[in-house]
PDB file of C-alpha atoms and ligand atoms in Angstrom:
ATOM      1  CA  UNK A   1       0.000   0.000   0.000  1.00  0.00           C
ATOM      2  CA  UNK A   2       1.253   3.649  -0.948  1.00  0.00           C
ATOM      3  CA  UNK A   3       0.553   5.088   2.519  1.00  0.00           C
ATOM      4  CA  UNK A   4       2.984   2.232   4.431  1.00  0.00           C
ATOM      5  CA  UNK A   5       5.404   2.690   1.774  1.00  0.00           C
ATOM      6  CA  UNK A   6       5.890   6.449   2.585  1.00  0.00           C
ATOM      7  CA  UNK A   7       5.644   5.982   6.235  1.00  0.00           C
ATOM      8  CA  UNK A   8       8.635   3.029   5.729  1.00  0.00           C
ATOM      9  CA  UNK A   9      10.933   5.153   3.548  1.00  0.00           C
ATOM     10  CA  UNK A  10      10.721   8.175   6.109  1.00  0.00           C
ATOM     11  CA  UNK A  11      11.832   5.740   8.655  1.00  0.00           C
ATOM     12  CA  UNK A  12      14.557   4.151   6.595  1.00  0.00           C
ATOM     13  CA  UNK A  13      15.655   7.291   6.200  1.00  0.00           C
ATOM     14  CA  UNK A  14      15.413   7.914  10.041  1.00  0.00           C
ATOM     15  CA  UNK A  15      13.358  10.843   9.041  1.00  0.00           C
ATOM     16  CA  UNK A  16      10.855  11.743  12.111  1.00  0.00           C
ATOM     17  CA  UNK A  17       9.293  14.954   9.950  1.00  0.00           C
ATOM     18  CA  UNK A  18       7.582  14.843   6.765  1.00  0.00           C
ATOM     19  CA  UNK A  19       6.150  17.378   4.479  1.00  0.00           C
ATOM     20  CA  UNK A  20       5.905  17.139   0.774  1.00  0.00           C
ATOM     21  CA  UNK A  21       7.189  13.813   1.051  1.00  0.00           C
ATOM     22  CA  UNK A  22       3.432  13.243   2.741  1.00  0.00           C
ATOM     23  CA  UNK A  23       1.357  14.586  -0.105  1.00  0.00           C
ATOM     24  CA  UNK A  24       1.142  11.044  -1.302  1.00  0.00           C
ATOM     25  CA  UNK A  25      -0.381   9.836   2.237  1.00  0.00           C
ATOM     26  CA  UNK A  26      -3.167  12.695   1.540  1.00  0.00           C
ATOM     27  CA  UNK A  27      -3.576  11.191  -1.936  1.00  0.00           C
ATOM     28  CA  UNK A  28      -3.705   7.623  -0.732  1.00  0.00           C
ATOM     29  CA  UNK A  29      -6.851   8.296   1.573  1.00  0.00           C
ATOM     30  CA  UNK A  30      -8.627  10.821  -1.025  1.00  0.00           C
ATOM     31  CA  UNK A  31      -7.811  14.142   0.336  1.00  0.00           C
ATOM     32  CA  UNK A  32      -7.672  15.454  -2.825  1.00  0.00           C
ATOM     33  CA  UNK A  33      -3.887  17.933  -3.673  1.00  0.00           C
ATOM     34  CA  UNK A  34      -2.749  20.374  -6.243  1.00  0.00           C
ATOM     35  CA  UNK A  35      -0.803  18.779  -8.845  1.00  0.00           C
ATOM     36  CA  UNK A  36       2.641  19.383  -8.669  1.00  0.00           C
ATOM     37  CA  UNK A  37       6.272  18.114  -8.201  1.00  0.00           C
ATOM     38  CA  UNK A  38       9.628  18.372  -6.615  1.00  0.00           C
ATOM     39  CA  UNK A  39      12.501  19.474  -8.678  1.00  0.00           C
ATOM     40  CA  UNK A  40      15.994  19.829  -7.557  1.00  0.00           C
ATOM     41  CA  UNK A  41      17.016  21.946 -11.134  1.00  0.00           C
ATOM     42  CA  UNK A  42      15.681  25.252 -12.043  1.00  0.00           C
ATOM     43  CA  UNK A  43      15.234  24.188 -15.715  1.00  0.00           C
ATOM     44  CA  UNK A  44      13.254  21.181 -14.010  1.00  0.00           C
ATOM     45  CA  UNK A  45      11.039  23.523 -12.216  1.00  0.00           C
ATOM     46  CA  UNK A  46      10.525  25.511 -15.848  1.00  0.00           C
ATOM     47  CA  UNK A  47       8.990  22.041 -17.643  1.00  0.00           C
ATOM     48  CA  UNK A  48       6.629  21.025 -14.831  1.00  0.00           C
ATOM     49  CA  UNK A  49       5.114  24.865 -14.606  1.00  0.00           C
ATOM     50  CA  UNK A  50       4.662  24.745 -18.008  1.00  0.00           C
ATOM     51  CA  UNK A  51       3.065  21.443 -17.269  1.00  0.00           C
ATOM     52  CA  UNK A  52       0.265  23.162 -15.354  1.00  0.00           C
ATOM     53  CA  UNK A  53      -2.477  25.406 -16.066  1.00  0.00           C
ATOM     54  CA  UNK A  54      -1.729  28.894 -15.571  1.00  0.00           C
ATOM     55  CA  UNK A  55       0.629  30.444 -12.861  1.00  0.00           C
ATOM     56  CA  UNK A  56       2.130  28.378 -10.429  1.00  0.00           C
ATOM     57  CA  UNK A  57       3.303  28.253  -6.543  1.00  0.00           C
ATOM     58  CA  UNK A  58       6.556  27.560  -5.745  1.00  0.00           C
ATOM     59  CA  UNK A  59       7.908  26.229  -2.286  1.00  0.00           C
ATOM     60  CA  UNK A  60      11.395  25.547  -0.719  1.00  0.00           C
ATOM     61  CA  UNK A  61      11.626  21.971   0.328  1.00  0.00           C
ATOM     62  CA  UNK A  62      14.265  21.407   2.943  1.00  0.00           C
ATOM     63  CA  UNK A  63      13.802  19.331   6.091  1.00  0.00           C
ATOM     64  CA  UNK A  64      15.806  22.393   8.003  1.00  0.00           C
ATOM     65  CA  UNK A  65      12.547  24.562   7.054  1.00  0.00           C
ATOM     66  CA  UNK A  66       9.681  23.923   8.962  1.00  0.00           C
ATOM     67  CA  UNK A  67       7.501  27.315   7.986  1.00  0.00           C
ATOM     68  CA  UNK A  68       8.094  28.170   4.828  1.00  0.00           C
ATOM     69  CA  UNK A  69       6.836  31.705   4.363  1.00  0.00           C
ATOM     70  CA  UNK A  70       8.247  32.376   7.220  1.00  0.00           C
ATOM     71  CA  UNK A  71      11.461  32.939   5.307  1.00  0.00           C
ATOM     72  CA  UNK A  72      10.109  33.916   2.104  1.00  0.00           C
ATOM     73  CA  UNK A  73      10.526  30.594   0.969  1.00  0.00           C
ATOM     74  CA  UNK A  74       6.578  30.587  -0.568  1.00  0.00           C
ATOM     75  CA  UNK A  75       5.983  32.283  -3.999  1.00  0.00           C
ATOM     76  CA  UNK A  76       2.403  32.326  -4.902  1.00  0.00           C
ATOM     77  CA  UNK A  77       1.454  33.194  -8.802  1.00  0.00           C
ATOM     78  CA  UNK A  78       4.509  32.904 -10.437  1.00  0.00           C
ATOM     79  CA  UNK A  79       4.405  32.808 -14.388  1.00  0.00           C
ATOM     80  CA  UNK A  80       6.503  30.526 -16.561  1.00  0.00           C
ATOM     81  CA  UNK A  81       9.051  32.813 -17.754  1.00  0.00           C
ATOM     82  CA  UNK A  82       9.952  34.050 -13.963  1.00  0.00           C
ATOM     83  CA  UNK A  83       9.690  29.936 -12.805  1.00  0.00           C
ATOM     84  CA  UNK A  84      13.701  29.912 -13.551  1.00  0.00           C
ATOM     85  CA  UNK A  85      14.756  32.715 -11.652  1.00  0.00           C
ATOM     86  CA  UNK A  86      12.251  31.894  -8.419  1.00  0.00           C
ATOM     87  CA  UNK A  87      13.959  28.784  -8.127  1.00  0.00           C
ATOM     88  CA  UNK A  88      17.450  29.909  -7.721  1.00  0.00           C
ATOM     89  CA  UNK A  89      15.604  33.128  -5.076  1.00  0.00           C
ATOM     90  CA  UNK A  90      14.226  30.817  -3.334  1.00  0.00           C
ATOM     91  CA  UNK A  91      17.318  28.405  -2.831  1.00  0.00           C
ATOM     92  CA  UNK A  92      19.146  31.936  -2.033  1.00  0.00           C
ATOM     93  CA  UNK A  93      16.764  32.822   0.554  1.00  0.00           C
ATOM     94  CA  UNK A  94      16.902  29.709   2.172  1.00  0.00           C
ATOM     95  CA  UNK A  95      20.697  29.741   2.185  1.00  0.00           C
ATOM     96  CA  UNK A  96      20.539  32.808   3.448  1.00  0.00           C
ATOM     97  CA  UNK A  97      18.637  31.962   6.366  1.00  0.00           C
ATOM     98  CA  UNK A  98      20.581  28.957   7.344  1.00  0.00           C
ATOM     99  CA  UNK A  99      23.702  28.518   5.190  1.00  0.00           C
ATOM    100  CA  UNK A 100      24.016  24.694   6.439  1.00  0.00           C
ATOM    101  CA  UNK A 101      20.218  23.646   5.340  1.00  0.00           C
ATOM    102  CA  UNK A 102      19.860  20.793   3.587  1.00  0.00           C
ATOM    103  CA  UNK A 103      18.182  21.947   0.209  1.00  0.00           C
ATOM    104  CA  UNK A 104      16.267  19.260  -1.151  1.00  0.00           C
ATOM    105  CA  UNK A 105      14.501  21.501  -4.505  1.00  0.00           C
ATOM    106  CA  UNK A 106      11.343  23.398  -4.731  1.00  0.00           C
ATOM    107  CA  UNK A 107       8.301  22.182  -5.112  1.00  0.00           C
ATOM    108  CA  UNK A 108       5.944  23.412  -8.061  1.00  0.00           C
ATOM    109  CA  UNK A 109       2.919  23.560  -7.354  1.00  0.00           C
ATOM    110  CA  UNK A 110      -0.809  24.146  -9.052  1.00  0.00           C
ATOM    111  CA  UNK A 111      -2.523  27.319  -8.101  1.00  0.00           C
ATOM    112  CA  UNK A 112      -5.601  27.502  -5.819  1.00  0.00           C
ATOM    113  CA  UNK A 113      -7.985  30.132  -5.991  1.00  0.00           C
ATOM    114  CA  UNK A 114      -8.043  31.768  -2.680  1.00  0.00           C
ATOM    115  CA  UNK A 115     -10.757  34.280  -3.731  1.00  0.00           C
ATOM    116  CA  UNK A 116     -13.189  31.821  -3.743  1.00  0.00           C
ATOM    117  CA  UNK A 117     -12.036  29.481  -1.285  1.00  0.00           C
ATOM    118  CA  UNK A 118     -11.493  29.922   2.561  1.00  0.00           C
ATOM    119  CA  UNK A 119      -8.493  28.353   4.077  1.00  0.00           C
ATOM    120  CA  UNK A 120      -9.268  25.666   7.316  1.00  0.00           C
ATOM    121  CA  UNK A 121      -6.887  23.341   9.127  1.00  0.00           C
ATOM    122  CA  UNK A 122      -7.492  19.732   9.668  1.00  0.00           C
ATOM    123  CA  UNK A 123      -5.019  18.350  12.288  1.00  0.00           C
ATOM    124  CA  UNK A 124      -4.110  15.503  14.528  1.00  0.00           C
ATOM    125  CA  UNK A 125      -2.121  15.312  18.140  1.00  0.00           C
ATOM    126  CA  UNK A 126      -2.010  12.172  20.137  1.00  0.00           C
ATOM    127  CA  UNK A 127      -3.199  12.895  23.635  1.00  0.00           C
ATOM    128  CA  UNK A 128      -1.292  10.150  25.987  1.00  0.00           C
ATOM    129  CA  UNK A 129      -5.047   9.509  27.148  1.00  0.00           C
ATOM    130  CA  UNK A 130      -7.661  10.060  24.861  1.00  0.00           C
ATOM    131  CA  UNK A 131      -5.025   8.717  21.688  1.00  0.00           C
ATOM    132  CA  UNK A 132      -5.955  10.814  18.482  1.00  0.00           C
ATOM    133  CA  UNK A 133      -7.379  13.848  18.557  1.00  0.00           C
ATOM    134  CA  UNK A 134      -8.759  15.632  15.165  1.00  0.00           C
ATOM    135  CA  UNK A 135      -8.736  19.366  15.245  1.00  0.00           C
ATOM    136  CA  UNK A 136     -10.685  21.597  12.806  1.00  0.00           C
ATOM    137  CA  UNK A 137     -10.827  25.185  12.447  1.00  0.00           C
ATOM    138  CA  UNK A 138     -10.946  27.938   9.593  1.00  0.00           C
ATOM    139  CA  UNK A 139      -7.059  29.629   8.970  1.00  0.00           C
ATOM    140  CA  UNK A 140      -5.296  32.534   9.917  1.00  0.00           C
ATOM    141  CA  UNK A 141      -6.503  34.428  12.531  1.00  0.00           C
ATOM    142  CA  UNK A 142      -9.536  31.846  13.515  1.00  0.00           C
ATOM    143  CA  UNK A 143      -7.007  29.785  14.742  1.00  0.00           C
ATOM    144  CA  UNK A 144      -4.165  31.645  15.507  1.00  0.00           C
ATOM    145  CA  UNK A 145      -5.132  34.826  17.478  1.00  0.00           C
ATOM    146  CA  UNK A 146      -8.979  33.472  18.033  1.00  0.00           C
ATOM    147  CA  UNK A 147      -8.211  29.937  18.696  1.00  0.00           C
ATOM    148  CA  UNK A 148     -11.496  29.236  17.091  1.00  0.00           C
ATOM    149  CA  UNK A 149     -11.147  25.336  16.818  1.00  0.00           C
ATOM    150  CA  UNK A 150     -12.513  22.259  18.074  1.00  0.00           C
ATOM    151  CA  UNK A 151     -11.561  18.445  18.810  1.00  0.00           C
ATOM    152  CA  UNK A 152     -12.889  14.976  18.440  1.00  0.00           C
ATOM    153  CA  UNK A 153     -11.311  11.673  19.490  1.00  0.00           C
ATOM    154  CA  UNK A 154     -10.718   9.667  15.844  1.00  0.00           C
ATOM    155  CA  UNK A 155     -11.672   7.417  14.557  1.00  0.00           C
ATOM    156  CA  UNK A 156     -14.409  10.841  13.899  1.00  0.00           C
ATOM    157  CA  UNK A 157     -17.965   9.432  12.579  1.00  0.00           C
ATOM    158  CA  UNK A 158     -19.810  11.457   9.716  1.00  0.00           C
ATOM    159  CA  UNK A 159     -21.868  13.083  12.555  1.00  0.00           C
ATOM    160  CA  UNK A 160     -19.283  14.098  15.005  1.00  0.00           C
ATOM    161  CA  UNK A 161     -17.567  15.685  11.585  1.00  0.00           C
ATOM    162  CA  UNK A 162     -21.096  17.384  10.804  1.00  0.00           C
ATOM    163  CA  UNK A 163     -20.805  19.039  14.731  1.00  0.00           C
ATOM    164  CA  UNK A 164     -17.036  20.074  14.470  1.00  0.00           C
ATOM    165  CA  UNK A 165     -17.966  22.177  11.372  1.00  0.00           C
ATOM    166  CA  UNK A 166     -20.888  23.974  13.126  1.00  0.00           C
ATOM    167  CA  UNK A 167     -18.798  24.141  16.646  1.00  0.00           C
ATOM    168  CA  UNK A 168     -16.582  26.848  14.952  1.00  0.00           C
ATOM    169  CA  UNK A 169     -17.889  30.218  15.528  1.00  0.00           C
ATOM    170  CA  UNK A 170     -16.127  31.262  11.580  1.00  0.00           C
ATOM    171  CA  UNK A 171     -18.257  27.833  10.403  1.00  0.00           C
ATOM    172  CA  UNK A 172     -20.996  31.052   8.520  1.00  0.00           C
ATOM    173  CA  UNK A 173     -18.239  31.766   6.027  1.00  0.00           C
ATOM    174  CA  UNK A 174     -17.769  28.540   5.232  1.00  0.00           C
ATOM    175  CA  UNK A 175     -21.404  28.142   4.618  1.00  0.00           C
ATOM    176  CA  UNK A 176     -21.261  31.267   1.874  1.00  0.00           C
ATOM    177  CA  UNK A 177     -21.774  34.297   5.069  1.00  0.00           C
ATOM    178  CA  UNK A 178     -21.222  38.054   3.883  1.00  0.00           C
ATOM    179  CA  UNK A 179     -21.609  37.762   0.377  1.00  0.00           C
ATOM    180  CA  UNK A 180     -18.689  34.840  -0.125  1.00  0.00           C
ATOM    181  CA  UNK A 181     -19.533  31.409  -2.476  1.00  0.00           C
ATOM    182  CA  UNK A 182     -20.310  28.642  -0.195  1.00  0.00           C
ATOM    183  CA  UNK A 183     -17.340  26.662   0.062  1.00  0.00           C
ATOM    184  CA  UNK A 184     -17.758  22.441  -0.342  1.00  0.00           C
ATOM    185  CA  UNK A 185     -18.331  21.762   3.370  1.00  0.00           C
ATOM    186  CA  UNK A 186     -19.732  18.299   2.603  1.00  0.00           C
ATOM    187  CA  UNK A 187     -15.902  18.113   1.431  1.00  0.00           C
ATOM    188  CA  UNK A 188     -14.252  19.258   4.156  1.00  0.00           C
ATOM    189  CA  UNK A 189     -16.468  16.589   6.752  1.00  0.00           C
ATOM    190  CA  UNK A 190     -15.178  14.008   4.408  1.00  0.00           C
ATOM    191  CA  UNK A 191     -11.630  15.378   4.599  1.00  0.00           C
ATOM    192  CA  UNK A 192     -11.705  15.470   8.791  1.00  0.00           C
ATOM    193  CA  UNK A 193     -13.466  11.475   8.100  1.00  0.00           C
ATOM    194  CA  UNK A 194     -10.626  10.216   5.776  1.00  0.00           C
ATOM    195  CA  UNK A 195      -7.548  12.000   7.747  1.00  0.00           C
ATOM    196  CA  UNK A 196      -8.813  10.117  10.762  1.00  0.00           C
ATOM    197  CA  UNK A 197      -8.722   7.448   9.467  1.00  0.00           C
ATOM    198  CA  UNK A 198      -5.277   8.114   8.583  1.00  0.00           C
ATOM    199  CA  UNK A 199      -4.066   8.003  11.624  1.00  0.00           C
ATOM    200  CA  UNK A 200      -6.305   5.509  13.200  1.00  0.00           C
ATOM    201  CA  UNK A 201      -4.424   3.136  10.565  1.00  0.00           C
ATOM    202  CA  UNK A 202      -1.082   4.061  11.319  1.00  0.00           C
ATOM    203  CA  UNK A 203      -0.166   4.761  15.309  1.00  0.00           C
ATOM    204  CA  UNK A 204       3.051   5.760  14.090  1.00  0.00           C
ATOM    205  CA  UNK A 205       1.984   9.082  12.703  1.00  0.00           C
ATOM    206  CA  UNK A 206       2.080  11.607  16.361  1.00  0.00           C
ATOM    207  CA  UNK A 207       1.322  14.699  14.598  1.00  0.00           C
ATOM    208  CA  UNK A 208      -0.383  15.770  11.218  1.00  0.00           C
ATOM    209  CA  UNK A 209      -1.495  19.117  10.150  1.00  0.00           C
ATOM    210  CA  UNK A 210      -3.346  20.358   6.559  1.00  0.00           C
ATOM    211  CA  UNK A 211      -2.818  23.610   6.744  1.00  0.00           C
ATOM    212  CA  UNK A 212      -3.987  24.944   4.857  1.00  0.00           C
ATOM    213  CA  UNK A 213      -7.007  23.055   3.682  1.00  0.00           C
ATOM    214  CA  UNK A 214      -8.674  25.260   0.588  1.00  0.00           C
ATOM    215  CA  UNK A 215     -12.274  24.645   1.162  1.00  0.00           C
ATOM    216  CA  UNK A 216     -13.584  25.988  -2.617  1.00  0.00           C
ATOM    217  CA  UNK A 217     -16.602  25.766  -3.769  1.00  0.00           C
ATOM    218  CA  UNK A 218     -15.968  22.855  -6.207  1.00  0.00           C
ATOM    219  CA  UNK A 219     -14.119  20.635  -3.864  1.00  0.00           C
ATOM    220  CA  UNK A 220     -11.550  21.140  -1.145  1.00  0.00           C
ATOM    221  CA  UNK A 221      -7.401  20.580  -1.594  1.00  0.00           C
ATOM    222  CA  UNK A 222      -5.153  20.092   0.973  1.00  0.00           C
ATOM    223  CA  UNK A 223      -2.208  22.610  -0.228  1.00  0.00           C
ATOM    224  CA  UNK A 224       0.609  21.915   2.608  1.00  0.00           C
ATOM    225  CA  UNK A 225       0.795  19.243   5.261  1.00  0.00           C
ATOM    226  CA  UNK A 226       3.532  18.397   7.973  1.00  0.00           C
ATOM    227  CA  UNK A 227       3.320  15.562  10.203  1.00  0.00           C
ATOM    228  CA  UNK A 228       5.732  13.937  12.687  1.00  0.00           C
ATOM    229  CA  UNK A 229       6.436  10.089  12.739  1.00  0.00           C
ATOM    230  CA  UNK A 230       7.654   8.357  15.847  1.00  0.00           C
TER     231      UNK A 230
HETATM  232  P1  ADP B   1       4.084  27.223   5.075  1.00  0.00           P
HETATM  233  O1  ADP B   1       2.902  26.898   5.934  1.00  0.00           O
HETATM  234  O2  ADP B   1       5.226  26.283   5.309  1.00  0.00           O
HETATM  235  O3  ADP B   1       4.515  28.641   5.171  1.00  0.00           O
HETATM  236  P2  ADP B   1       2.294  26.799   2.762  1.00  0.00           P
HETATM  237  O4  ADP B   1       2.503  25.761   1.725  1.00  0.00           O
HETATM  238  O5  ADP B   1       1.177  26.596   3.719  1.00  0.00           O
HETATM  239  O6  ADP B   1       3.699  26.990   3.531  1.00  0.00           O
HETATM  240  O7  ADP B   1       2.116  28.187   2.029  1.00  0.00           O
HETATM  241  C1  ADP B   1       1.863  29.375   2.738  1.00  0.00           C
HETATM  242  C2  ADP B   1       0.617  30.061   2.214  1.00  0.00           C
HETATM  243  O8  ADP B   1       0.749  30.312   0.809  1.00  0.00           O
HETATM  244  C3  ADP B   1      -0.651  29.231   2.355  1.00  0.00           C
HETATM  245  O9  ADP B   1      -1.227  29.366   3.625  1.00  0.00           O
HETATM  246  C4  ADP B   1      -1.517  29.806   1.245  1.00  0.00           C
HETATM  247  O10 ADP B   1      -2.115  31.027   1.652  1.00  0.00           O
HETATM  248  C5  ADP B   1      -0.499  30.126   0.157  1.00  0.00           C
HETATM  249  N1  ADP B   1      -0.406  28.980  -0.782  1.00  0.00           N
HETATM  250  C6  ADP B   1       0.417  27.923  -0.662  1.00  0.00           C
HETATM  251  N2  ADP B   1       0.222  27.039  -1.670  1.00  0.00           N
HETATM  252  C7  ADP B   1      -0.748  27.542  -2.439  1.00  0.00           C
HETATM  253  C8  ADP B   1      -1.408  27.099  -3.637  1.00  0.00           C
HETATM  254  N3  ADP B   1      -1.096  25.958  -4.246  1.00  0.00           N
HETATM  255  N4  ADP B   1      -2.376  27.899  -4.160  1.00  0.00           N
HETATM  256  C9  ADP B   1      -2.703  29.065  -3.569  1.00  0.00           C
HETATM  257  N5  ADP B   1      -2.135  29.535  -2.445  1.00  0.00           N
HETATM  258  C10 ADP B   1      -1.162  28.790  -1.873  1.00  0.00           C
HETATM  259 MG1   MG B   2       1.150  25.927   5.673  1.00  0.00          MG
END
């Protein structure tokens, strides 16, 4: 199975945190990604964008950096002809933050629309007593400044899923509040079903966040997870 196979190589590798590398866990359980690819040449990173549909997102892949924007290591709507020279800014950048990373390539992604989509985060902690817990909440400031989120044990049933959604005080814009298209929440309770199952199958994951989660109106896509393996 793809998802063992993942989880196996990262601990061949003795590799305890995951992020790109994980896209293909998402993809194993149907939690639907961008298309996209890791390239570790700039004239690489050139043939997938022209690969893809319009204007791409481009990411620093290193396992010395954790938050990416943090150091400017996210470009969001860059065209083909600038693809080149954001690969070699971003591998600057990077360098410049920590000259001893480990630089792995860049990651080219598909864009999401954001205007039409609201960003959530689906995530999982293991709580020495009550094992998995599944954590949902809308992005940005929800979560981080408002802490608007709630919790279920996993594995999370299709009601429990239903609740979280309507727990969060944000849940309105979700549901197409001040003028905004309602997003697919009948996605996202999938998304918060299959990702507990996730890690219902495999004790081994300790920590998983989507983050974000682009809840659109035509489906949701997880655009960047981490997770931690024991
Ligand atoms: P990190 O969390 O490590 O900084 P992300 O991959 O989450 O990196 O990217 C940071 C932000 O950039 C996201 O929260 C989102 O707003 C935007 N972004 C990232 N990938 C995409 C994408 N494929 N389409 C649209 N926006 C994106
Ligand atoms: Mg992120």
């Amino acid at each position: 199975e793809a998802a063992r196979d993942i989880l196996m190589d990262a601990k061949e590798r003795d590799d305890n945190r995951l992020g790109v590398e994980a896209m293909g866990l998402l993809d194993a359980y149907g939690i639907e990604t961008p298309a996209g690819e890791v390239v570790d040449e700039p004239a690489d990173a050139v043939t997938v964008a022209e690969n893809i549909d319009g204007p791409v997102v481009m990411k620093i892949v290193s396992p010395d950096i954790l938050h990416k924007s943090d150091i400017g290591g996210v470009k969001v709507g860059v065209a083909n002809e600038n693809v080149y020279d954001a690969y070699e800014d971003l591998v600057a950048r990077a360098t410049n933050y920590q000259p001893d990373a480990t630089i792995l390539g860049v990651q080219v992604q598909e864009m999401v629309d954001l205007d039409d989509g609201t960003e959530t985060i689906v995530g999982v902690n293991r709580d020495p007593q009550f094992g998995p817990l599944v954590l949902f909440g809308l992005g940005g400031i929800f979560v981080e400044v408002l802490e608007d989120t709630t919790l279920r044990v996993a594995p999370v049933s299709e009601p429990e899923a239903r609740e979280m959604i309507d727990e969060v005080k944000a849940a309105p814009l979700l549901r197409g509040a001040r003028g905004r298209t309602p997003a697919d929440v009948e996605g996202v309770i999938e998304t918060i079903q299959r990702l507990s199952q996730l890690v219902t199958d495999f004790p081994a994951i300790l920590e998983l966040d989507i983050n974000p989660l682009v809840a659109g109106p035509d489906g949701v896509r997880a655009v960047d997870v981490r997770l931690t393996v024991d």
